[in-house]
PDB file of C-alpha atoms and ligand atoms in Angstrom:
ATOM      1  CA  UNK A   1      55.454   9.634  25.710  1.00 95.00           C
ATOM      2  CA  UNK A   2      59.296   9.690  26.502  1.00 95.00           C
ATOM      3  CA  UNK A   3      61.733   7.673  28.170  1.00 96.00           C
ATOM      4  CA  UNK A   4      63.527   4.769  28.456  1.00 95.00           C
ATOM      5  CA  UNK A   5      63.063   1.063  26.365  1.00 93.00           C
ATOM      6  CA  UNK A   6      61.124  -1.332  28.108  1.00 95.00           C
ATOM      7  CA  UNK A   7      59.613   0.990  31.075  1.00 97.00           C
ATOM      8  CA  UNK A   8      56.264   0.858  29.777  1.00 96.00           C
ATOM      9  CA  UNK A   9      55.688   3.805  27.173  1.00 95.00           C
ATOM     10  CA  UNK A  10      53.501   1.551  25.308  1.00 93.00           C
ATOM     11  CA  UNK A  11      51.944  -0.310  27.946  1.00 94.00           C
ATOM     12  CA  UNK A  12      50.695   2.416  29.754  1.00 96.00           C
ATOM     13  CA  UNK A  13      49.444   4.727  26.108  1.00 95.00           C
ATOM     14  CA  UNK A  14      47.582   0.966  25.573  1.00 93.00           C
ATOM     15  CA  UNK A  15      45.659   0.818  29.318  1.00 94.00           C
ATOM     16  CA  UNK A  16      45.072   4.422  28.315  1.00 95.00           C
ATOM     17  CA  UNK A  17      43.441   4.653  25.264  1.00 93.00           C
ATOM     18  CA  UNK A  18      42.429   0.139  24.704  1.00 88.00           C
ATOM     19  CA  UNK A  19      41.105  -0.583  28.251  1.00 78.00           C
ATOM     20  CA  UNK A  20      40.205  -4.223  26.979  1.00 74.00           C
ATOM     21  CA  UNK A  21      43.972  -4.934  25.556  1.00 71.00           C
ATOM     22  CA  UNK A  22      45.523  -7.578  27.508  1.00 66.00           C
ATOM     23  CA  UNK A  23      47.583  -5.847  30.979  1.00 65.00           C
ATOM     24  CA  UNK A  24      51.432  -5.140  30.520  1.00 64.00           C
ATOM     25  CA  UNK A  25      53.160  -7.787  32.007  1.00 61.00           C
ATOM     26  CA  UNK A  26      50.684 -10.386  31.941  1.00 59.00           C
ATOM     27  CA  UNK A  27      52.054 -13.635  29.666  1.00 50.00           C
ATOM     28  CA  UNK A  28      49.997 -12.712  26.690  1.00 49.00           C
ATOM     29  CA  UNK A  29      51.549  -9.344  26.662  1.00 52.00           C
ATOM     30  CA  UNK A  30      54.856  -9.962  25.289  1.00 58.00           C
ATOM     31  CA  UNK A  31      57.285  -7.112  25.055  1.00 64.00           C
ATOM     32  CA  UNK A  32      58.110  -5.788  21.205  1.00 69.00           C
ATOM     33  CA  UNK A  33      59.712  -2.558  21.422  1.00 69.00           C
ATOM     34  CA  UNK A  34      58.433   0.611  19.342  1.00 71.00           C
ATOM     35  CA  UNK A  35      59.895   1.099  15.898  1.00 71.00           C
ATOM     36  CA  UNK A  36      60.292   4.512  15.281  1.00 72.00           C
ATOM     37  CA  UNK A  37      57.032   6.151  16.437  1.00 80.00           C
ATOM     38  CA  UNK A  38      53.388   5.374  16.893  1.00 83.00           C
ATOM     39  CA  UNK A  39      50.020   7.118  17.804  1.00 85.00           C
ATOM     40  CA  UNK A  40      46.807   6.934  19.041  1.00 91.00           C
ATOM     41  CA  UNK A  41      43.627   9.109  19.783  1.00 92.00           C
ATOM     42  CA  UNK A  42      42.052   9.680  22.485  1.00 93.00           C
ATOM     43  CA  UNK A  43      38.331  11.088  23.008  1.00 92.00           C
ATOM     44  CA  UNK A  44      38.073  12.855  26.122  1.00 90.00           C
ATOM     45  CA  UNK A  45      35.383  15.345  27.624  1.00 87.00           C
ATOM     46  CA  UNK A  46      36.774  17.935  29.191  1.00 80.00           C
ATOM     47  CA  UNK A  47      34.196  20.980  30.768  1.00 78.00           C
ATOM     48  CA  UNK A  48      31.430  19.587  28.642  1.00 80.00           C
ATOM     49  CA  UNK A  49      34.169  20.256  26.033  1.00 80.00           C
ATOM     50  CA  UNK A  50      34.937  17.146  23.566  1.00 86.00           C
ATOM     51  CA  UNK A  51      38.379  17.575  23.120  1.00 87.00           C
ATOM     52  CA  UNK A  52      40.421  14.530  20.931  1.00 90.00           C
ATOM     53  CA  UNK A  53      44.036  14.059  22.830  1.00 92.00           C
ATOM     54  CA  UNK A  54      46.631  12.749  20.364  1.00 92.00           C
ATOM     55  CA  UNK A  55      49.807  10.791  22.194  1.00 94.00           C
ATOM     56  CA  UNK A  56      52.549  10.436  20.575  1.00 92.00           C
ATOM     57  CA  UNK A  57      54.578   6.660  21.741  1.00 92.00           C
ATOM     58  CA  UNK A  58      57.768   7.294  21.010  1.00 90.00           C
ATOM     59  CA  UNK A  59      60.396   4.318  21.025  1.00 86.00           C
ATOM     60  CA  UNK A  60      63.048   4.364  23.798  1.00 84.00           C
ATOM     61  CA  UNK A  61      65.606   2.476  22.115  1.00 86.00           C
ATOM     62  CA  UNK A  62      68.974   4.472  21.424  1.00 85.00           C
ATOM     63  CA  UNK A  63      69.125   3.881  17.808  1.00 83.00           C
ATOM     64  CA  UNK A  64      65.773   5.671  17.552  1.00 84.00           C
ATOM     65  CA  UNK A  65      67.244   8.971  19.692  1.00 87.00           C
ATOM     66  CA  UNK A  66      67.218  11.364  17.202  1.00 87.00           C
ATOM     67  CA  UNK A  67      63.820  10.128  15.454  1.00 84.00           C
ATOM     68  CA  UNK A  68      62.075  10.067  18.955  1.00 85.00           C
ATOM     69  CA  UNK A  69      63.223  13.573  20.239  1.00 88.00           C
ATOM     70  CA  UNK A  70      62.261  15.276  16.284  1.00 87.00           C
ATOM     71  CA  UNK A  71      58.441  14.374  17.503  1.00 88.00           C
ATOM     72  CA  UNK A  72      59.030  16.696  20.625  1.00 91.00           C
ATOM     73  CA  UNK A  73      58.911  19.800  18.465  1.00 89.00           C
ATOM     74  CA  UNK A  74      55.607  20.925  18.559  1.00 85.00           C
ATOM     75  CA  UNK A  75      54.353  18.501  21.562  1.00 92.00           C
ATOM     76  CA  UNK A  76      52.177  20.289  23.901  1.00 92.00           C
ATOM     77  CA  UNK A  77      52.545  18.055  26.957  1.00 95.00           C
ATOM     78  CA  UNK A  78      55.166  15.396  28.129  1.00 96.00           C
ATOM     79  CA  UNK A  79      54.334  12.028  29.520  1.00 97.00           C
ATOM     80  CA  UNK A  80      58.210  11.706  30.804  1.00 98.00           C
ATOM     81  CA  UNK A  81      58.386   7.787  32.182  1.00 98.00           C
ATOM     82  CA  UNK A  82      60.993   5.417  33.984  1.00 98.00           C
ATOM     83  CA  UNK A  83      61.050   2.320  35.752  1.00 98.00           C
ATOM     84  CA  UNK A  84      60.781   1.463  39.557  1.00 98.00           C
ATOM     85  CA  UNK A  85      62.926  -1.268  38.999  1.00 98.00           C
ATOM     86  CA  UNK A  86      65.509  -0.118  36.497  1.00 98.00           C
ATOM     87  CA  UNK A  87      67.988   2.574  38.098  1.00 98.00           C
ATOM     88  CA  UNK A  88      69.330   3.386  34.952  1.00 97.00           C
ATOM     89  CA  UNK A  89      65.805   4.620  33.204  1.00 98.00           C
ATOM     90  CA  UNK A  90      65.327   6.931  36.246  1.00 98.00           C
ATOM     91  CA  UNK A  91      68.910   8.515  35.840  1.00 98.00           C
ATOM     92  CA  UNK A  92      68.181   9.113  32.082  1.00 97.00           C
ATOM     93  CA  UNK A  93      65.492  11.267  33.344  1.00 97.00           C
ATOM     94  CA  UNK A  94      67.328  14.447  33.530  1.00 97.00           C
ATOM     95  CA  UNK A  95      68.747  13.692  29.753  1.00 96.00           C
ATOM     96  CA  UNK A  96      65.130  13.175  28.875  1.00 96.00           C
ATOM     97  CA  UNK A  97      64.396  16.495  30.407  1.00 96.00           C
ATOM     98  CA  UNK A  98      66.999  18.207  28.414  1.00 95.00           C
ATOM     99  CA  UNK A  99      66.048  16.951  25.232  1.00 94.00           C
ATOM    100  CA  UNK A 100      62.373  17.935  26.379  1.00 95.00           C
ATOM    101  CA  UNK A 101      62.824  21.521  26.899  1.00 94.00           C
ATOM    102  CA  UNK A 102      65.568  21.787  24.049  1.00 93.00           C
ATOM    103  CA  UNK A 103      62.965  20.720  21.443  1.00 92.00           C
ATOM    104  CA  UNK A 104      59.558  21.997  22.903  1.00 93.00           C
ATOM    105  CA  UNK A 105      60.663  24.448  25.061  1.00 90.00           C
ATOM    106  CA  UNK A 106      60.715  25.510  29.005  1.00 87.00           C
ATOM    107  CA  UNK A 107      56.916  26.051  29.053  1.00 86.00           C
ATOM    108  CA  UNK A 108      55.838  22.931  27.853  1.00 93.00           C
ATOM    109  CA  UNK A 109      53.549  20.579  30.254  1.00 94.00           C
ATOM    110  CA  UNK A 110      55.362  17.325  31.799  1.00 96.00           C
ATOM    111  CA  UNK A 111      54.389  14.732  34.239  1.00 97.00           C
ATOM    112  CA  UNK A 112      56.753  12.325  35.554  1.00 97.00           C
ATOM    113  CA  UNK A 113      55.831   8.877  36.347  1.00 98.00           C
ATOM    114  CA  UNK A 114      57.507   5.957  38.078  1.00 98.00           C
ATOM    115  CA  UNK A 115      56.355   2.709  36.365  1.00 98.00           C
ATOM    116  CA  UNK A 116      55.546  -1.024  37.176  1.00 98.00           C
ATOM    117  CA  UNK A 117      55.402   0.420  40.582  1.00 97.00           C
ATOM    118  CA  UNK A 118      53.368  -3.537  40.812  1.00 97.00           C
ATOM    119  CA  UNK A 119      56.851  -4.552  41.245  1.00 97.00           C
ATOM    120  CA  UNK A 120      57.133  -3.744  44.739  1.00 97.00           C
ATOM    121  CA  UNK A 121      59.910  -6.342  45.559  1.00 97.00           C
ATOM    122  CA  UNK A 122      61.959  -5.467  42.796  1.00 98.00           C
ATOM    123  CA  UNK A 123      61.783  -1.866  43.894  1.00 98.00           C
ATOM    124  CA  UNK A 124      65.422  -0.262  43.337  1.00 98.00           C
ATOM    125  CA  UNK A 125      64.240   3.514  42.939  1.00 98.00           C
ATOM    126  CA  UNK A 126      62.784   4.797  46.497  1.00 97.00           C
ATOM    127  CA  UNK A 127      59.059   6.472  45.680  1.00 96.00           C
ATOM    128  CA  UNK A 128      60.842   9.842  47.596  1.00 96.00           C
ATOM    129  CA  UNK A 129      63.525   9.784  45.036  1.00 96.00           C
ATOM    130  CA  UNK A 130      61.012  10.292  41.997  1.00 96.00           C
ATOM    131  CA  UNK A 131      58.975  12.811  43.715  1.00 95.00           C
ATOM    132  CA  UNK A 132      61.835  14.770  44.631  1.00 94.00           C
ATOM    133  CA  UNK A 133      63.348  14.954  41.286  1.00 95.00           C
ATOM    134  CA  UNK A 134      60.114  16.344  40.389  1.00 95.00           C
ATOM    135  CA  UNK A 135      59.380  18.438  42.892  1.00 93.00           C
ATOM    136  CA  UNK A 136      63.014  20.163  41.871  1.00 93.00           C
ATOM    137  CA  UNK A 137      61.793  20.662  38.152  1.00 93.00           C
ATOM    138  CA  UNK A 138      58.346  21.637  39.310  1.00 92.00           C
ATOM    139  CA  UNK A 139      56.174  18.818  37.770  1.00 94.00           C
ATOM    140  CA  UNK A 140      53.269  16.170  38.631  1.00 95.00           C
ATOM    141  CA  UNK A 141      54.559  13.050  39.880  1.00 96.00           C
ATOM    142  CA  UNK A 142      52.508   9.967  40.312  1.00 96.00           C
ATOM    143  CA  UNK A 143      53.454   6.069  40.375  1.00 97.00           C
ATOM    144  CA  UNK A 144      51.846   4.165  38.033  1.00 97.00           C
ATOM    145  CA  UNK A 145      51.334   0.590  37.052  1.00 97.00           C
ATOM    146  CA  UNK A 146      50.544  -0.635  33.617  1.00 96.00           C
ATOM    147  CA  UNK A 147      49.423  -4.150  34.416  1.00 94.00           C
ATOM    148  CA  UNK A 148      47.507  -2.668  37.477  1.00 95.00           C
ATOM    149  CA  UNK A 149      45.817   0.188  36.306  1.00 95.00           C
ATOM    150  CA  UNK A 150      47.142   1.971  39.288  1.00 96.00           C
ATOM    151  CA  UNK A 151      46.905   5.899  38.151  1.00 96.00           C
ATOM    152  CA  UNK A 152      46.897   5.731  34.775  1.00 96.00           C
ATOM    153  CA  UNK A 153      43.771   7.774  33.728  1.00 94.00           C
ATOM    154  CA  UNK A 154      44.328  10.033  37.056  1.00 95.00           C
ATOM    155  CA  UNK A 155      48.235  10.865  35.333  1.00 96.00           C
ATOM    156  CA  UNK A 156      46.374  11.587  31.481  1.00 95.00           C
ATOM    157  CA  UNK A 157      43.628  13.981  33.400  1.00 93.00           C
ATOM    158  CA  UNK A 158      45.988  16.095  35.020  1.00 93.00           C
ATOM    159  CA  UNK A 159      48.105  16.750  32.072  1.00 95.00           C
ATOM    160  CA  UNK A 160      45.134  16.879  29.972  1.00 92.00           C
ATOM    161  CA  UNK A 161      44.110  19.900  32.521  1.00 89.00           C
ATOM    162  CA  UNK A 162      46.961  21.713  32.538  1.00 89.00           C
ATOM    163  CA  UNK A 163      47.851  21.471  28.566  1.00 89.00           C
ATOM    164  CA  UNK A 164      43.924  22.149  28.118  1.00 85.00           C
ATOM    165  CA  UNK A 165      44.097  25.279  30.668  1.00 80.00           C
ATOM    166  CA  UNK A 166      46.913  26.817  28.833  1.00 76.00           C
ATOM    167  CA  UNK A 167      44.865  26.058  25.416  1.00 71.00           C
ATOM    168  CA  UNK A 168      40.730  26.590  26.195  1.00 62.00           C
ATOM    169  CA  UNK A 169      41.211  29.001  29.662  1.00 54.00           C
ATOM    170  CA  UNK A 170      38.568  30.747  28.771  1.00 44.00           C
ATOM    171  CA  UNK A 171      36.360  27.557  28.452  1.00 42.00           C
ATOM    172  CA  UNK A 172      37.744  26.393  31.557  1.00 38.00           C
ATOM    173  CA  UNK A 173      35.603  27.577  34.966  1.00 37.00           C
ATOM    174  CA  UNK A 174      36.129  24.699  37.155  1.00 36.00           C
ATOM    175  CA  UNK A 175      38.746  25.668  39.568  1.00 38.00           C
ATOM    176  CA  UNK A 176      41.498  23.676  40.674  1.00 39.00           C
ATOM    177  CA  UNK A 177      40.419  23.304  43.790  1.00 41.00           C
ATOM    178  CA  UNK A 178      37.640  20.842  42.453  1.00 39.00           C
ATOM    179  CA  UNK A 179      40.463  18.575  41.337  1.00 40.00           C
ATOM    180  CA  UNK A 180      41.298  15.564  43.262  1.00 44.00           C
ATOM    181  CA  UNK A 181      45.324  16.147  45.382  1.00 45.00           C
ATOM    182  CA  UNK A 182      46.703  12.901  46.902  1.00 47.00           C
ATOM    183  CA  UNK A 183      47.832  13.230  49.933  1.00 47.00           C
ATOM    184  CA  UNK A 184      51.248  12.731  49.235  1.00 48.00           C
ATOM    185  CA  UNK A 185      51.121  15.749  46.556  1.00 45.00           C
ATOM    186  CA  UNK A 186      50.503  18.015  49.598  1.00 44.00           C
ATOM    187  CA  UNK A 187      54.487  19.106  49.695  1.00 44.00           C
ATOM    188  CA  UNK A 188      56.382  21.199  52.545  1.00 43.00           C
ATOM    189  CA  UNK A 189      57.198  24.886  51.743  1.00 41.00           C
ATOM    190  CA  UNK A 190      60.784  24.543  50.015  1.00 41.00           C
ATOM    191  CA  UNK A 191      62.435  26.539  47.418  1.00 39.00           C
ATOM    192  CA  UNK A 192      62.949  24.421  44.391  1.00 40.00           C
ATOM    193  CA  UNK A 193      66.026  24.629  41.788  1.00 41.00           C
ATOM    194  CA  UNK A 194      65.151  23.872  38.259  1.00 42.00           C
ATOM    195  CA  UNK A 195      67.329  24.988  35.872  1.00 41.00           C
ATOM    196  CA  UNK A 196      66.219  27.680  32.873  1.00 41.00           C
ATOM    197  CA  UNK A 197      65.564  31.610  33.248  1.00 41.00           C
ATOM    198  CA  UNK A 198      62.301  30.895  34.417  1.00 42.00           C
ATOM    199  CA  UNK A 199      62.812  28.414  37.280  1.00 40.00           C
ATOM    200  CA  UNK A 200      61.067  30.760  39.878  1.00 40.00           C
ATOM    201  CA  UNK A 201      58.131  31.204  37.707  1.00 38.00           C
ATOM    202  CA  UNK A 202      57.606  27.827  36.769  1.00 37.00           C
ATOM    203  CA  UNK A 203      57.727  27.110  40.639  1.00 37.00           C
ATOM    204  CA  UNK A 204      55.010  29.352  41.585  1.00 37.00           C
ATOM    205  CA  UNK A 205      57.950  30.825  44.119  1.00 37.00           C
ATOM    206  CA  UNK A 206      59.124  34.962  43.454  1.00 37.00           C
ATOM    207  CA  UNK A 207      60.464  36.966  46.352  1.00 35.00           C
ATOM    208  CA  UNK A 208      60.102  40.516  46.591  1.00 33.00           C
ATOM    209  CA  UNK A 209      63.371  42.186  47.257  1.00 34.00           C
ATOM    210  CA  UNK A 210      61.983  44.574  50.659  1.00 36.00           C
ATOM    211  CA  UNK A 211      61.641  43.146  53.578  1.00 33.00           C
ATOM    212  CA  UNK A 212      58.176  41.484  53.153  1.00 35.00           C
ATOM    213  CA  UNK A 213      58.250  38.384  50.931  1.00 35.00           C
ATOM    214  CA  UNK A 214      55.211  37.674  48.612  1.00 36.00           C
ATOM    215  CA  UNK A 215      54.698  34.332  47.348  1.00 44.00           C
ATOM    216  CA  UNK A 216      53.420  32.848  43.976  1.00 43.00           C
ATOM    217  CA  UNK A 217      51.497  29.440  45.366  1.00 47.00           C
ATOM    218  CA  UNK A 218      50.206  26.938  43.183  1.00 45.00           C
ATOM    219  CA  UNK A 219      49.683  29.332  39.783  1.00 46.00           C
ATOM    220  CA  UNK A 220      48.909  26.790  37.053  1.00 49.00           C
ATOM    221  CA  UNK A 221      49.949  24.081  39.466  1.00 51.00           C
ATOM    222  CA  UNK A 222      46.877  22.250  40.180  1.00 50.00           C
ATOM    223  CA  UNK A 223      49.022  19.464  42.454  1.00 52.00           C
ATOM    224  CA  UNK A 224      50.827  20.775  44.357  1.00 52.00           C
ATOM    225  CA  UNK A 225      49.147  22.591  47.306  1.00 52.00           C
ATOM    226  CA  UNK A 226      50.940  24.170  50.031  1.00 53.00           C
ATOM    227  CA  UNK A 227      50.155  24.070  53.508  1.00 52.00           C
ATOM    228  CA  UNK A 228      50.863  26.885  56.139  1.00 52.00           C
ATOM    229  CA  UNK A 229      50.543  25.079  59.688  1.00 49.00           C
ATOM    230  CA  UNK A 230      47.005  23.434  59.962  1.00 54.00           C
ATOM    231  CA  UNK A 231      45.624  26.238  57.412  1.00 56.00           C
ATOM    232  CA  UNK A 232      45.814  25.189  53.460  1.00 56.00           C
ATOM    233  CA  UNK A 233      47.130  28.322  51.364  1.00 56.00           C
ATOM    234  CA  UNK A 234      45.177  29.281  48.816  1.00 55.00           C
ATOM    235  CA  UNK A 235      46.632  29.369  44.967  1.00 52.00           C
ATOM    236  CA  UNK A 236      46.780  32.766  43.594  1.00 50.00           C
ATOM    237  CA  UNK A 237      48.048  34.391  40.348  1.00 48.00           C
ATOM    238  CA  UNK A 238      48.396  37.594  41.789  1.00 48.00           C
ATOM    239  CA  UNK A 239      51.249  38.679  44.049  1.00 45.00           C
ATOM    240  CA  UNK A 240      50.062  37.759  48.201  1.00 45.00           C
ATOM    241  CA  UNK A 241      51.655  39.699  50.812  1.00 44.00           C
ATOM    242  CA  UNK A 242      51.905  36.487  53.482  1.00 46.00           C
ATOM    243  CA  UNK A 243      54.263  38.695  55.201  1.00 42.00           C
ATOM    244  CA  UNK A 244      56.661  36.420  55.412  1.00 42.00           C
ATOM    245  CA  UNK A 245      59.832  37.664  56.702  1.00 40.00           C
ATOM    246  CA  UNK A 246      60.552  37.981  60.606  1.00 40.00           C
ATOM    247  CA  UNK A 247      64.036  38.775  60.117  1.00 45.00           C
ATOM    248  CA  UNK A 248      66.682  38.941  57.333  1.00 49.00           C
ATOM    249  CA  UNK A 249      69.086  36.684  58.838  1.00 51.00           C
ATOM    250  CA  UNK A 250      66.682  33.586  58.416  1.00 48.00           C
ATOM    251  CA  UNK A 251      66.897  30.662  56.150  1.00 49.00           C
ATOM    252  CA  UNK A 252      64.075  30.436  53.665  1.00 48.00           C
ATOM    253  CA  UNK A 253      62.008  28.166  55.704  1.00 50.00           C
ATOM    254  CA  UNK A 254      62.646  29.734  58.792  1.00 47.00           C
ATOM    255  CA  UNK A 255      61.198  33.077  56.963  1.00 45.00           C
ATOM    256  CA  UNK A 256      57.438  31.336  55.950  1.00 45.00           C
ATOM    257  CA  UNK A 257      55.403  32.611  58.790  1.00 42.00           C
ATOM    258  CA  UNK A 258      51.802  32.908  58.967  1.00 38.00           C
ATOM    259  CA  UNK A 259      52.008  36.147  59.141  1.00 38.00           C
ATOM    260  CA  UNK A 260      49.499  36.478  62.440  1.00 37.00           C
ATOM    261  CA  UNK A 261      50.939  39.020  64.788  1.00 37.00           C
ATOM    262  CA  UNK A 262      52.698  37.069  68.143  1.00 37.00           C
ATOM    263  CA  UNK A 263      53.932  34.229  66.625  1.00 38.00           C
ATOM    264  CA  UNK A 264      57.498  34.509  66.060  1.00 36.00           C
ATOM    265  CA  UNK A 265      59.583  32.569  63.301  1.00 36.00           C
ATOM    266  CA  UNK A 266      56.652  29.645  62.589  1.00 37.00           C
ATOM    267  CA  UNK A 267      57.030  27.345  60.255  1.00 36.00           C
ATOM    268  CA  UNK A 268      55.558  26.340  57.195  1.00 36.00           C
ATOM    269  CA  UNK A 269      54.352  22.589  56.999  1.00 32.00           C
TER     270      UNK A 269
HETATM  271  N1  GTP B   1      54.843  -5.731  35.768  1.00 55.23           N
HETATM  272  C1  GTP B   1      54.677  -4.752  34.886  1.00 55.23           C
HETATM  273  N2  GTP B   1      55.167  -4.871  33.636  1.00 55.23           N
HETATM  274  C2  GTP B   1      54.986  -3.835  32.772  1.00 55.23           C
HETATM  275  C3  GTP B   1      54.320  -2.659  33.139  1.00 55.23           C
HETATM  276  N3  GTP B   1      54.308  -1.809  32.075  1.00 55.23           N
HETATM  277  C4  GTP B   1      54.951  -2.460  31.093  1.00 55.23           C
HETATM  278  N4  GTP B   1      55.371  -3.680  31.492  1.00 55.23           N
HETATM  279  C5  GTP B   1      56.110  -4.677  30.709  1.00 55.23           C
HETATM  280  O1  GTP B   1      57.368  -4.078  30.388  1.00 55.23           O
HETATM  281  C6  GTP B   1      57.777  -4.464  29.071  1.00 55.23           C
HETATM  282  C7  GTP B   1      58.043  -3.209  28.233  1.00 55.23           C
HETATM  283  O2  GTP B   1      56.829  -2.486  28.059  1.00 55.23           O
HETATM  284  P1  GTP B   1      56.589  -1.484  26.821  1.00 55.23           P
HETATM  285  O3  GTP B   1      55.299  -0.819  27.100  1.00 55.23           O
HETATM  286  O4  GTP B   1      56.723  -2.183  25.521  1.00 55.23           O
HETATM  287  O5  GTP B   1      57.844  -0.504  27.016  1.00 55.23           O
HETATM  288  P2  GTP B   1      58.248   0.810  26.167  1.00 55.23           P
HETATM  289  O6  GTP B   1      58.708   1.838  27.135  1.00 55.23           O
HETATM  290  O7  GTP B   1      57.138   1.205  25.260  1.00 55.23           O
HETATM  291  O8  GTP B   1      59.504   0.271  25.312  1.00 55.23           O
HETATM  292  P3  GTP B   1      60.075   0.859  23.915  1.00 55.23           P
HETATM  293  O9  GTP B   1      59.022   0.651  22.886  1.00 55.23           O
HETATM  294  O10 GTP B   1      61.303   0.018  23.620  1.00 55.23           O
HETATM  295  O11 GTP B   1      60.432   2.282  24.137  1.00 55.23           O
HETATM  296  C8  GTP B   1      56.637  -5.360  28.525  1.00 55.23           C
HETATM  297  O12 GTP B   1      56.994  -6.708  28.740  1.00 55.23           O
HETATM  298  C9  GTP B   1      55.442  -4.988  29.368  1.00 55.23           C
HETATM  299  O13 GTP B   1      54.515  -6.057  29.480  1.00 55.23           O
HETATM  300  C10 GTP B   1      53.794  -2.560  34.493  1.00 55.23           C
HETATM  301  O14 GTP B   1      53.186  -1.565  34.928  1.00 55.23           O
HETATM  302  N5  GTP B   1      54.020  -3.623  35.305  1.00 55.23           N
END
């Protein structure tokens, strides 16, 4: 767990793992920040496989910087948190990334979620602002809410997946397909820009230099899902030959065409 003081680290690690403990933000549960570090277990199945996830709740405070960000060495996934109602905790979020793939690396697992999102009138960060910052380092977004229980088990089962895919993949035969993809994961074709060597990898995205384009869609991303007009485009660790390019002088959007002979500079939706 990483981010912030006071967006709900704790909170949410407690509706996680003690679904009986009183709800963040309810009168009985009074705010004490983390000292230092703390951790729980949770038993999960996962594929008929009984798999024990350990989370890490590390304390947001600044004084406890450097202790928090030693526990990312080694961390296999990221539970990367900020506030809907505190600007500031969703600006630390690209610090939070830094320290993230400085200490555990660019390949690491992170979702990002937008807390307390029960707040609605106290809303000061816009629910497009948190999915495009995550959509630009390639990562799961969801808003949660502590005291609701509003996506809290759905955020811990997709990073559970994809840290347990990496791990167990040849356990693993459900396909991602089976796996549940709001609505408002289903994103437009765009080139993303996260920093690192491996930016285009991580974002599923890798142009061939000729004149066709081939597209990486959805490899180890079991959110996102990308849509080519009405038809949905089907994830693929191989190279696909969509051919994709009507003409050099295109933008990138202008270039994702379907491919089906007639139809002249469609777009992708
Ligand atoms: N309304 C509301 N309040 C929440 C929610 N989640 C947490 N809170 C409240 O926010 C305050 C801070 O929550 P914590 O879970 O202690 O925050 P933290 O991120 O662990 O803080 P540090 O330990 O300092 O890093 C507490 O008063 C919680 O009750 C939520 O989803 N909705």
């Amino acid at each position: 767990m990483a981010g912030e003081s006071c967006v709900g680290k704790t909170s949410i690690v407690r509706r996680y793992t003690e679904p009986g403990s009183p709800p963040a933000g309810a009168a009985a549960a009074s705010y004490l920040a983390t000292i230092g570090i703390d951790f729980k277990v949770k038993p999960v199945m996962f594929n008929d496989t009984r798999v024990k996830l350990q989370i890490w709740d590390t304390a947001g405070q600044e004084r406890f910087h450097t202790l928090s960000t030693s526990y990312f060495r080694g961390a296999q996934g990221f539970v990367l948190v900020y506030d809907i109602t505190d600007l500031k905790s969703f600006q630390s979020i690209t610090m939070w990334m830094e320290d993230i793939h400085e200490k555990a690396g660019d390949e690491v697992d992170v979702i990002l979620l937008g807390n307390k999102c029960d707040k609605e009138s106290e809303r000061v960060v816009p629910k497009q602002k948190g999915e495009k910052l995550a959509w630009e380092y390639g990562i799961p977004f969801f808003e949660t809410s502590a005291k609701d229980n509003v996506n809290i088990e759905h955020a811990f089962s997709i990073l559970t997946k994809e840290i347990l895919e990496k791990c167990l993949s040849p356990l693993i035969t459900q396909s991602w397909e089976e796996w549940p993809v709001p609505q408002s994961a289903v994103q437009p074709f765009r080139r993303t820009s996260t920093g690192g060597k491996d930016g285009q990898e991580r974002n599923h995205l890798r142009f061939s230099k000729g004149k066709w384009r081939v597209l990486h869609l959805g490899k180890n991303n079991p959110i996102y899902q990308h849509r080519l007009q009405a038809d949905l485009l089907e994830s693929s660790s191989v190279e696909q030959d969509l051919q994709a390019l009507e003409n050099n002088k295109l933008s990138i959007s202008q270039q994702c065409p379907c491919g089906q002979e007639g139809q002249r500079n469609p777009e992708m939706h």
